[in-house]
Coordinates of C-alpha atoms in Angstrom, one line a residue:
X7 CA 8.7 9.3 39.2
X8 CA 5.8 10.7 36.8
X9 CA 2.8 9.2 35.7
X10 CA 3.4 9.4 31.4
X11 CA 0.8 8.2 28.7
X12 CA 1.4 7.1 25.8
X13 CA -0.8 7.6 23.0
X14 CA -0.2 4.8 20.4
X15 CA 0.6 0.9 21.1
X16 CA 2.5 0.3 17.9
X17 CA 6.6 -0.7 18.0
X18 CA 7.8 3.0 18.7
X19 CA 5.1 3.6 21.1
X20 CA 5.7 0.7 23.0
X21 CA 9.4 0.8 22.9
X22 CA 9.6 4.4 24.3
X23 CA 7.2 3.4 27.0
X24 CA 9.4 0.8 27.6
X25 CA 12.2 2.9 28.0
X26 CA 10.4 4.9 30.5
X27 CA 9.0 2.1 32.3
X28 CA 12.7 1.3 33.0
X29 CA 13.1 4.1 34.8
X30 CA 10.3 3.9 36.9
X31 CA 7.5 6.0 35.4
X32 CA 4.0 4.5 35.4
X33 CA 3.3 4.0 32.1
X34 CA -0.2 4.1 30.0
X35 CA -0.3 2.9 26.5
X36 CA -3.3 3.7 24.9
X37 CA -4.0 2.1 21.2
X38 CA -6.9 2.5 19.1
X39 CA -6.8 -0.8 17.7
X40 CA -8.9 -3.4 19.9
X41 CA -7.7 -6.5 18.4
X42 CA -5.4 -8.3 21.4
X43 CA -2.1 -9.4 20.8
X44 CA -2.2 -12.9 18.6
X45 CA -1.2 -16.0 20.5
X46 CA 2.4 -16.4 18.5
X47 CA 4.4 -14.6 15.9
X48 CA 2.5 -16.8 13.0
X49 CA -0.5 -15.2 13.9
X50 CA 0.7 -11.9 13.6
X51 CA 1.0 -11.9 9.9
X52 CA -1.9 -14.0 9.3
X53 CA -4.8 -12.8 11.8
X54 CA -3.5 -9.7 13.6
X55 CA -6.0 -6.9 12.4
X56 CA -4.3 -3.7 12.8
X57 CA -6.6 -1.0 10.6
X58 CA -4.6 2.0 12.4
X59 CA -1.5 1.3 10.5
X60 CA -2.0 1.6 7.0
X61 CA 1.6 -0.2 6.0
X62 CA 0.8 -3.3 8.4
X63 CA 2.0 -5.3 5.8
X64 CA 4.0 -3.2 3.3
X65 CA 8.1 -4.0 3.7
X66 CA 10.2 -3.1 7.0
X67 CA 13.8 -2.8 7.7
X68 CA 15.4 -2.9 11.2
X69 CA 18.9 -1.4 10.5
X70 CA 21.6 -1.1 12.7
X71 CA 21.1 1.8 14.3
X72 CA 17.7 -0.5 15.8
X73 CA 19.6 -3.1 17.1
X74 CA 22.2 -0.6 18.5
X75 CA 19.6 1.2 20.5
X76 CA 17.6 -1.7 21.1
X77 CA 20.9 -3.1 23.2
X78 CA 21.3 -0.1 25.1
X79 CA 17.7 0.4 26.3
X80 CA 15.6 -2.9 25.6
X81 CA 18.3 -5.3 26.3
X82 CA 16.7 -8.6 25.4
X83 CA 14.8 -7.5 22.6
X84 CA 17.4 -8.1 20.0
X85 CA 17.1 -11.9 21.6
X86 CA 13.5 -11.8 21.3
X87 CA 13.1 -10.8 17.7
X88 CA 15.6 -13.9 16.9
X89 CA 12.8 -16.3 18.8
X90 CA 9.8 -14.7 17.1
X91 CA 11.8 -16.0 13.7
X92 CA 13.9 -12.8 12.6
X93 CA 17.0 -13.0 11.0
X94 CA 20.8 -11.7 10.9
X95 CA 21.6 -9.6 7.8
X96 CA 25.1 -8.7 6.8
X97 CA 25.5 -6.1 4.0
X98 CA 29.6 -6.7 4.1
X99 CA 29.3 -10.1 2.6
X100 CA 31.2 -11.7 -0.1
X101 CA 27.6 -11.0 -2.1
X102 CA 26.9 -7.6 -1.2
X103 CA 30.2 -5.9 -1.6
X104 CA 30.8 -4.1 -5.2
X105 CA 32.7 -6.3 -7.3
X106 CA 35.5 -3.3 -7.9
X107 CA 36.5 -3.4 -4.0
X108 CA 39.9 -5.8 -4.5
X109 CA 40.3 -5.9 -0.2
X110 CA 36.8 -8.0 0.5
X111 CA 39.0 -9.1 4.3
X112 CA 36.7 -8.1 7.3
X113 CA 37.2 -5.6 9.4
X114 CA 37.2 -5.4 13.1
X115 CA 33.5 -3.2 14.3
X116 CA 32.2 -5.1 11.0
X117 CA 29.8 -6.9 13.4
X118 CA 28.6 -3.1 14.5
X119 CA 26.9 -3.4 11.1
X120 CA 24.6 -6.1 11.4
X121 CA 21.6 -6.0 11.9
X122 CA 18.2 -8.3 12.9
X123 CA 14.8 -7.7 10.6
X124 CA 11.4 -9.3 9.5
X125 CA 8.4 -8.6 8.5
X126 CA 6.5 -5.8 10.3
X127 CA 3.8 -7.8 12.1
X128 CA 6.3 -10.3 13.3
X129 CA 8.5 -7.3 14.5
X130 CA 5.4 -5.9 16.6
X131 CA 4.6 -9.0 18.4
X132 CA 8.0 -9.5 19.1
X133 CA 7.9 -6.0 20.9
X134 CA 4.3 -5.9 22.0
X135 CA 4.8 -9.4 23.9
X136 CA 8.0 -8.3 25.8
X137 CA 6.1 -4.6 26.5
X138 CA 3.1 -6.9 28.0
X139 CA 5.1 -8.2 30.5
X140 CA 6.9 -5.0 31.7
X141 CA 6.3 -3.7 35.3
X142 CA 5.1 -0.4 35.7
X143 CA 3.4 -0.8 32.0
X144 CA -0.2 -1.3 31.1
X145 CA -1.4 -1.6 27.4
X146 CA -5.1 -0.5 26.8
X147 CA -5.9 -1.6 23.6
X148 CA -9.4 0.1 22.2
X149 CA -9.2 2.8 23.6
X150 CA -8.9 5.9 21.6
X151 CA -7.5 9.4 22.6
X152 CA -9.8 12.4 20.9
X153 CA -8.2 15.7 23.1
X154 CA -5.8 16.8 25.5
X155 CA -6.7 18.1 28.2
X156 CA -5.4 21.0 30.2
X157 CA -4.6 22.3 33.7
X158 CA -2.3 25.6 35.2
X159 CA 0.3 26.8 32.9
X160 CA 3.6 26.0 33.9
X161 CA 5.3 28.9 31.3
X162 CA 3.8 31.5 31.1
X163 CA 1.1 32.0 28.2
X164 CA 1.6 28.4 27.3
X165 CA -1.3 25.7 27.5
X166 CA 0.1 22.9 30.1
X167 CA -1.0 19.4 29.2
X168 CA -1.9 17.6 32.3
X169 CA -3.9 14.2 30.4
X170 CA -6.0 13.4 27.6
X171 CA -10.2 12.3 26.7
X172 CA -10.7 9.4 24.9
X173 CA -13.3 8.7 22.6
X174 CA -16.0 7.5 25.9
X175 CA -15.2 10.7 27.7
X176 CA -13.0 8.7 30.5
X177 CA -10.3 11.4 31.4
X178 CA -6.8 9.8 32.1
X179 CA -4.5 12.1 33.6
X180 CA -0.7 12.0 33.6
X181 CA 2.7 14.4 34.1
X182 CA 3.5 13.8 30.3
X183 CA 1.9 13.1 27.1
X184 CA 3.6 11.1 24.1
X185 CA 1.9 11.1 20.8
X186 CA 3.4 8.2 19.0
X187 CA 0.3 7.9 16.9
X188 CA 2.6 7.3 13.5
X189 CA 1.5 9.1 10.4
X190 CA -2.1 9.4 11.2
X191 CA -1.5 11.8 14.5
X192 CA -3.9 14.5 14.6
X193 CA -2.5 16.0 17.6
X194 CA -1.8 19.4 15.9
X195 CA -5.8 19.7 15.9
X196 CA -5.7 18.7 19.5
X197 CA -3.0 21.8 20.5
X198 CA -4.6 24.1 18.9
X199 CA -8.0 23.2 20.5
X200 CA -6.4 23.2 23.5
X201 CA -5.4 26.9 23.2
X202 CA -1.9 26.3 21.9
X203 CA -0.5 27.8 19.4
X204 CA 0.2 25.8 15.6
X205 CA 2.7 23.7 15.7
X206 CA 5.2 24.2 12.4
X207 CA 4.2 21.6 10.0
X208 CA 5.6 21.3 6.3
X209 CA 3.7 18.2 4.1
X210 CA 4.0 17.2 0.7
X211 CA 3.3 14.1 -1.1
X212 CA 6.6 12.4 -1.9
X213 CA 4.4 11.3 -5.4
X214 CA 5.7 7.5 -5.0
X215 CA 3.6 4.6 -5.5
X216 CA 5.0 1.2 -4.4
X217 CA 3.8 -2.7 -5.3
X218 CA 4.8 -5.1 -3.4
X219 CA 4.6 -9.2 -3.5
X220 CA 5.8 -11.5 -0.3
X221 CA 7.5 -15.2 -0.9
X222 CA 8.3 -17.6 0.8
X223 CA 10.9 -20.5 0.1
X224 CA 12.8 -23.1 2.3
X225 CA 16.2 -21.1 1.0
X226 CA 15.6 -17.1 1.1
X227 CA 17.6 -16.0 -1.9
X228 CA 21.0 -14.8 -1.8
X229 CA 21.5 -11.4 -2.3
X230 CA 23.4 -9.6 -5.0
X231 CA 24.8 -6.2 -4.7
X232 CA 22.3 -3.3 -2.7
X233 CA 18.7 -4.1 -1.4
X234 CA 17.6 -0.7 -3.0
X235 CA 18.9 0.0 -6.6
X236 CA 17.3 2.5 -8.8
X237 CA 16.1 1.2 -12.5
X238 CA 15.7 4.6 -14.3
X239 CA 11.7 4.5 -14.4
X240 CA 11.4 2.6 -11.1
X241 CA 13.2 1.6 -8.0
X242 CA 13.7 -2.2 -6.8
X243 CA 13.9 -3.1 -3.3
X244 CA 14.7 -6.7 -2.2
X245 CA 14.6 -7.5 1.8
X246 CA 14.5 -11.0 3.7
X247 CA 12.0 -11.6 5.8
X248 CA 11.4 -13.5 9.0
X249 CA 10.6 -17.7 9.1
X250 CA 11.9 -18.1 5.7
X251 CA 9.9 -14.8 4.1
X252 CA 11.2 -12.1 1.7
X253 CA 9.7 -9.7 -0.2
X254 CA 9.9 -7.0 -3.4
X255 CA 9.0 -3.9 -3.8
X256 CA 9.0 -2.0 -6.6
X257 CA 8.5 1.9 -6.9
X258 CA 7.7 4.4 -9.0
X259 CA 6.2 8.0 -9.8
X260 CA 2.8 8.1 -9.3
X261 CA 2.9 10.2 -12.5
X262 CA 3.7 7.6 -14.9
X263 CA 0.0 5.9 -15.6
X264 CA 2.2 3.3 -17.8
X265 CA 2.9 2.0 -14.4
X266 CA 0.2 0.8 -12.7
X267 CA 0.0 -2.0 -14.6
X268 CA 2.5 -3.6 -11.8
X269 CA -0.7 -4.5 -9.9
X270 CA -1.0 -7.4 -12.3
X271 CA 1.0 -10.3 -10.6
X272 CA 2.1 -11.6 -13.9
X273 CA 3.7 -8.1 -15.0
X274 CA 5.1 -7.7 -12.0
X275 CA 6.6 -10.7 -12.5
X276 CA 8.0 -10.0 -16.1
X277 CA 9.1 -6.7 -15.1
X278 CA 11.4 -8.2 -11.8
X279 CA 12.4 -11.2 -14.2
X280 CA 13.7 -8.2 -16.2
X281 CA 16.5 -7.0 -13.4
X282 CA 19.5 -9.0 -13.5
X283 CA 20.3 -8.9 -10.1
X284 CA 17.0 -9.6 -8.8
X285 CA 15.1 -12.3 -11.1
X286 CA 15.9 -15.0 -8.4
X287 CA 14.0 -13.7 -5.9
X288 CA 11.1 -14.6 -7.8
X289 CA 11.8 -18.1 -7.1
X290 CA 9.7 -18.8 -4.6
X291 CA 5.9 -19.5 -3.4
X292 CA 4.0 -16.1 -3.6
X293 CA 2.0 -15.6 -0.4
X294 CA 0.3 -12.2 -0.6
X295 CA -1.2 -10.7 -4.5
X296 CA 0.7 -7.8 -5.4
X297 CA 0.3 -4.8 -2.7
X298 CA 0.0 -1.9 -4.0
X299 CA 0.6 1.9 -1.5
X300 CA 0.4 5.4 -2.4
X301 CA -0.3 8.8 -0.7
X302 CA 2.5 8.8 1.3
X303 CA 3.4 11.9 2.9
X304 CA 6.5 13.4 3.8
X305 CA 5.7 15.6 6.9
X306 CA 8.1 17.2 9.8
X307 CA 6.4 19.1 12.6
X308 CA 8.4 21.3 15.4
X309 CA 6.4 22.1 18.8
X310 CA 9.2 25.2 19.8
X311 CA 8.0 28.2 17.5
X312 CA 9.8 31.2 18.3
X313 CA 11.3 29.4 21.3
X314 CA 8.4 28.8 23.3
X315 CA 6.8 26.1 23.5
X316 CA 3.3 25.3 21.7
X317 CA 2.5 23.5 25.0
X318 CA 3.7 21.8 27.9
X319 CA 4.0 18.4 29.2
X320 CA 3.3 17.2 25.7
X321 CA 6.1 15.4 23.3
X322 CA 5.6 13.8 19.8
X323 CA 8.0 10.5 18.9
X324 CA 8.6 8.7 15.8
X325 CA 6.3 9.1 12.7
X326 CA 3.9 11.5 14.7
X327 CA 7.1 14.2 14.5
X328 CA 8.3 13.7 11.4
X329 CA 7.8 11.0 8.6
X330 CA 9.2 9.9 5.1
X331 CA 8.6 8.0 1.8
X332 CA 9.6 4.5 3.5
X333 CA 11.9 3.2 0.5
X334 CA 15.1 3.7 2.5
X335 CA 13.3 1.8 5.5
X336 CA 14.5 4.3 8.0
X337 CA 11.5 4.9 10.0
X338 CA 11.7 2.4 12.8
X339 CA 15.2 3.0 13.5
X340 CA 15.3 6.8 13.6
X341 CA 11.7 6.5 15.4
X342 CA 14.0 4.4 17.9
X343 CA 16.8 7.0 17.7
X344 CA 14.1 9.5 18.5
X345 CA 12.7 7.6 21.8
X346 CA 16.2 6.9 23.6
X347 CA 16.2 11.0 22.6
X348 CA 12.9 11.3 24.7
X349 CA 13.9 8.9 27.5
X350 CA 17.1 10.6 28.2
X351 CA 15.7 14.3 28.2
X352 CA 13.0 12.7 30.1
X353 CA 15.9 11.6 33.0
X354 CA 16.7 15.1 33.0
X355 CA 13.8 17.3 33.3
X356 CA 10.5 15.4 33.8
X357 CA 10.1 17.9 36.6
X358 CA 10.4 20.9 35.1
X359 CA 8.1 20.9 31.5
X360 CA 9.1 24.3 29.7
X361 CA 13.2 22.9 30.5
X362 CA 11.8 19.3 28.4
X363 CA 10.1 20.9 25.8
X364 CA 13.0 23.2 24.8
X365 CA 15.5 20.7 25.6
X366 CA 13.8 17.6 23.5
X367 CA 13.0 20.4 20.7
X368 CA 16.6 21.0 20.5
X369 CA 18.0 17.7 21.2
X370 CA 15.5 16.2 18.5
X371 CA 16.7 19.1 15.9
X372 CA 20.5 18.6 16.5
X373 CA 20.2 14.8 16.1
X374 CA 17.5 13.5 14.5
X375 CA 16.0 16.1 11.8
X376 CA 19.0 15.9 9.8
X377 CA 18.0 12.3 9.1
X378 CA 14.6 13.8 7.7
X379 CA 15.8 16.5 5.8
X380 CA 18.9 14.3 4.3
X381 CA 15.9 11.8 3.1
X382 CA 13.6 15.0 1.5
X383 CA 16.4 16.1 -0.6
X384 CA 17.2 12.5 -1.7
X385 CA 13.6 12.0 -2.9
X386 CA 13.6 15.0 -4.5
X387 CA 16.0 13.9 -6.7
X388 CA 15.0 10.5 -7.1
X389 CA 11.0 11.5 -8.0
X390 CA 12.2 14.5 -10.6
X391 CA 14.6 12.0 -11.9
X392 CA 11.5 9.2 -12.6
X393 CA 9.1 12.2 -13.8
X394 CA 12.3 13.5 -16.5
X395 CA 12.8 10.2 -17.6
X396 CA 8.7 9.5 -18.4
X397 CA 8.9 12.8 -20.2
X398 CA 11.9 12.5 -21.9
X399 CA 13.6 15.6 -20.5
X400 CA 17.2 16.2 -18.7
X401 CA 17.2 14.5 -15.1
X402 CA 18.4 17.0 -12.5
X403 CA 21.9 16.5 -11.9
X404 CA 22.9 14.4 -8.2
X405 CA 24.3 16.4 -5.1
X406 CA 28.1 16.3 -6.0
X407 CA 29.2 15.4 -2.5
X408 CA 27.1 12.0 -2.4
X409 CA 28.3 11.7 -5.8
X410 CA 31.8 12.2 -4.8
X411 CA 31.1 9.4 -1.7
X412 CA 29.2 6.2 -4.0
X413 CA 32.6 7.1 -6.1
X414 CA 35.0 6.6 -3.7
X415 CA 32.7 3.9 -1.6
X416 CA 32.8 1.9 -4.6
X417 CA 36.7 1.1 -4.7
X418 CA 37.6 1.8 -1.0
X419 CA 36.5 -0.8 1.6
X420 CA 36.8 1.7 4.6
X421 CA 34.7 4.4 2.6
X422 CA 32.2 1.7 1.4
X423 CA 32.1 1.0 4.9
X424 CA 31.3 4.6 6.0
X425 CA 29.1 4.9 3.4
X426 CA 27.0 2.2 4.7
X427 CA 27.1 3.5 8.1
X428 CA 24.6 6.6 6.3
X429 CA 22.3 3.7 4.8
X430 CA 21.7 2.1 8.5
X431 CA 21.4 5.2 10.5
X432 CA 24.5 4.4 11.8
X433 CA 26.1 7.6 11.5
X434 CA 25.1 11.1 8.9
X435 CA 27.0 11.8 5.6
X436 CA 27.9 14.8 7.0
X437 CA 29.8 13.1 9.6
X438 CA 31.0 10.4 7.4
X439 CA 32.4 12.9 4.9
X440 CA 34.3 14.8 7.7
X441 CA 36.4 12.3 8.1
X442 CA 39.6 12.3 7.1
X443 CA 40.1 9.1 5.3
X444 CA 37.2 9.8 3.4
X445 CA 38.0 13.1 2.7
X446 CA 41.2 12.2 1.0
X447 CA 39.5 9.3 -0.7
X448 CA 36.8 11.4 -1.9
X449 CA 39.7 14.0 -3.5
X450 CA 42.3 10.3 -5.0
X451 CA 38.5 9.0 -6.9
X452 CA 37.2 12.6 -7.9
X453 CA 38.3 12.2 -11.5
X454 CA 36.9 8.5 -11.9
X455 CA 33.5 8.4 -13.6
X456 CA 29.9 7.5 -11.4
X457 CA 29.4 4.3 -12.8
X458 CA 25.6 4.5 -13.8
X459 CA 22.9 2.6 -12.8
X460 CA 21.7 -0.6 -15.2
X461 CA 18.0 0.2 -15.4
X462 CA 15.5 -1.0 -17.9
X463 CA 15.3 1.0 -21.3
X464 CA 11.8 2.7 -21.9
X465 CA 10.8 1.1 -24.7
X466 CA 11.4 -2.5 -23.0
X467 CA 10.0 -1.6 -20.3
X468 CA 6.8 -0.5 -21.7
X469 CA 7.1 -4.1 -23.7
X470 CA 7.1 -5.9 -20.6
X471 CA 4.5 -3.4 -19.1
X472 CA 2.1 -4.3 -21.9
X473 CA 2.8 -7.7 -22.0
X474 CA 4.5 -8.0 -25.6
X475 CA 6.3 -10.9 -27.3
X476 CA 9.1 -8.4 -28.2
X477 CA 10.1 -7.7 -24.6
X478 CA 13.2 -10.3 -24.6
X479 CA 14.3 -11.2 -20.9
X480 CA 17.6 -9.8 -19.4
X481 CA 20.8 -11.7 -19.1
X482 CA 20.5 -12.6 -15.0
X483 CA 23.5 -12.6 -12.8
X484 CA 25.7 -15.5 -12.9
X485 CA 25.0 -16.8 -9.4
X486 CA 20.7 -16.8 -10.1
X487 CA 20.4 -19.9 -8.0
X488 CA 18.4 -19.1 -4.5
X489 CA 20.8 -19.8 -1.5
X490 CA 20.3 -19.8 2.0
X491 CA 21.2 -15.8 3.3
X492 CA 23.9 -17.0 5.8
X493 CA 23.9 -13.7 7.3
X494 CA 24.8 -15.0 10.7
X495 CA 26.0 -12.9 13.6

């Protein structure tokens, strides 16, 4: 067994050197941060100081894909998440299903679709207090990584990682190197100082700019419809938290000045009163002021250029390979996706470091990159659409064949199904739409119209914006009342 560090203590950090621990590698975790791991999961929201992740306390989902991996390789951890004060969701409820589905009977493999979540700090305590306790793993918190360091190539021309330097010179060596170091990772700097050759890296700013406001109630409310629904000028997300939290977010083009004005609590609140299907989850006790993010980048690296290698014995997990605007909430569970990846190509060539870098370089690119680039194209879309609309021009027109899906997903129960799969990592669209029931009901529901999207009109939005008299409120949903999420297993 090998001797693997693992730079970067956060939840996919620690879970893939969990993994490995498992299998009976010695394990190093370094993180940067030095604050310790708070006494409970209370603390963790209130007092845990964690300045190397910039979206600490910005909205989280754990979809099913999470708790799926999380049972094969954690076992436990699912359990744990449930003591630290987490919560079942079910997106196949009598609430959530579109009112045009007649057949709203269950399904057996609806449970597969369930899935545990909370808030972000709670999540990491949840997972940093079971890592503290694994054998054959020891978490060094404070201690920073600033270089790799090198020994004898084991391909040919190609720079072979044998350890890194921290920040105090110390020199930790090991037989593998995992950057989970999240968005931040500089470890394309670190290669090429090393002698390696760049990495490919594509970046771009996915232009978003979220604002976000936390509750908390003694009955989360109960939702209505989709947790992410697109308003014309803005996006809404609405996600239950953990111990009786929830939070919304709303997004929008950084473009679109007019905007900014959601940092104000009391717009905010007019302009979320405003959505129908949403208003009640205002009905509760603010805890945070309104949080605003921006400068997110979208950014997907790949360490095989011209099928070799940049360097050996060196693997990038998570956030530090590839990251996206978080609105879909993807990024913990295909970061989790990505480190069963690791662990398994891990089983199979530990001892032989040009056969793991090609092989996790392909496996990562067969399996998990489509989940990236399916992401970029949808918030292509969704930013020109919210730039077209502030301008007053043409919005580009959807992709036809996730047009051609919502359609049929929105009078078929086994398609809507499917469908969902896509929004909890469960499974691709491409898969999805390969399958022959879909296919078929994708061709019976061609011909029915894509019901559009109820978003706010311009001009009342800009009402509400500016805080005028004029700006009428919105007829809410019928069931506004806050109830108890029974989500249960």
């Amino acid at each position: 067994m090998g001797r693997i560090i693992v730079c970067g203590g956060a939840i996919i950090g620690l879970s893939v050197g969990m993994m490995l621990a498992r299998d009976g590698h010695d394990i190093t975790v370094l993180e940067a941060d030095d604050a310790d791991l708070p006494a409970n999961p209370h603390e963790s929201w209130d007092c845990w100081d964690r300045r190397g992740v910039a979206q600490f306390r910005q909205p989280h989902n754990l979809f099913a894909r999470f708790r799926m991996v999380c049972d094969q390789e954690l076992p436990g951890l699912t359990d744990a998440l449930l003591r630290a004060g987490c919560v079942w969701i079910n997106y196949l409820d009598e609430y959530s299903l579109p009112p045009t589905i007649d057949d709203r009977s269950p399904r057996a493999g609806d449970e597969v679709l369930k899935f545990v979540t909370g808030r972000r700090p709670v999540v990491e305590w949840a997972v940093a207090a079971m890592a503290a306790a694994e054998p054959n793993l020891t978490i060094r918190r404070g201690v920073r990584a600033q270089a790799l360091i090198t020994g004898a190539s084991s391909v040919a021309g190609v720079p072979h990682v044998v350890g890194v330097r921290t920040m105090c010179g110390e020199e930790i060596r090991g037989d593998l190197v995992v950057d989970a170091m999240g968005r931040r990772s500089t470890a394309c700097k670190w290669i090429l100082a090393a002698g390696g050759r760049s990495p490919i890296e594509e970046a771009e700013d996915s232009n978003f700019v979220y604002y976000t406001r936390y509750f908390r109630g003694p009955q989360p409310p109960r939702r209505i419809g989709r947790a992410l629904v697109p308003m014309g000028l803005f996006s809404i997300l609405t996600l239950h938290g953990d111990n009786d939290t929830w939070s919304v977010t709303l997004y929008t083009s950084v473009k679109n000045k007019a905007m900014r004005a959601l940092r104000d609590a009391a717009t905010f609140h007019r302009v979320v009163a405003a959505c129908p299907m949403q208003a009640h989850w205002l009905d509760g006790q603010p805890i945070t002021p309104v949080l605003p993010m921006a400068g997110i980048l979208d950014r997907y690296r790949r360490f095989v250029v011209d099928e070799q290698p940049v360097v050996t014995g060196f693997a990038a997990v998570g956030d530090a390979w590839a990251c996206t605007n978080p609105s879909a909430g993807r990024g913990l569970s295909v970061g989790l996706v990505h480190a069963q990846l690791l662990r398994h190509v891990a089983r199979a060539h530990i001892n032989d470091p040009g056969a793991f870098a090609r092989a996790y370089d392909a496996e990562t690119e067969r399996h998990v990159t489509p989940f990236y680039r399916n992401q970029i194209a949808a918030d292509r879309v969704r930013i020109a659409e919210m730039n077209a609309l502030s301008e007053g021009t043409t919005p580009p027109a959807s992709n036809p064949a996730i047009g051609g899906l919502i359609k049929a997903a929105s009078h078929d129960p086994d398609v809507y199904r499917a469908m969902l799969e896509t929004v909890l990592c469960v499974a691709l669209p491409q898969e999805v739409m390969a399958r022959p029931h879909v296919i078929a009901k994708m061709a019976e529901f061609e011909r029915h119209a894509l019901q559009p999207e109820h978003g706010i009109e311009r001009d009342r939005l800009m009402c509400l914006l500016d805080g005028r008299t004029d700006a009428s409120p919105a007829p809410l949903a019928s069931d506004r009342r806050p109830r108890r999420a029974g989500a249960g297993r």
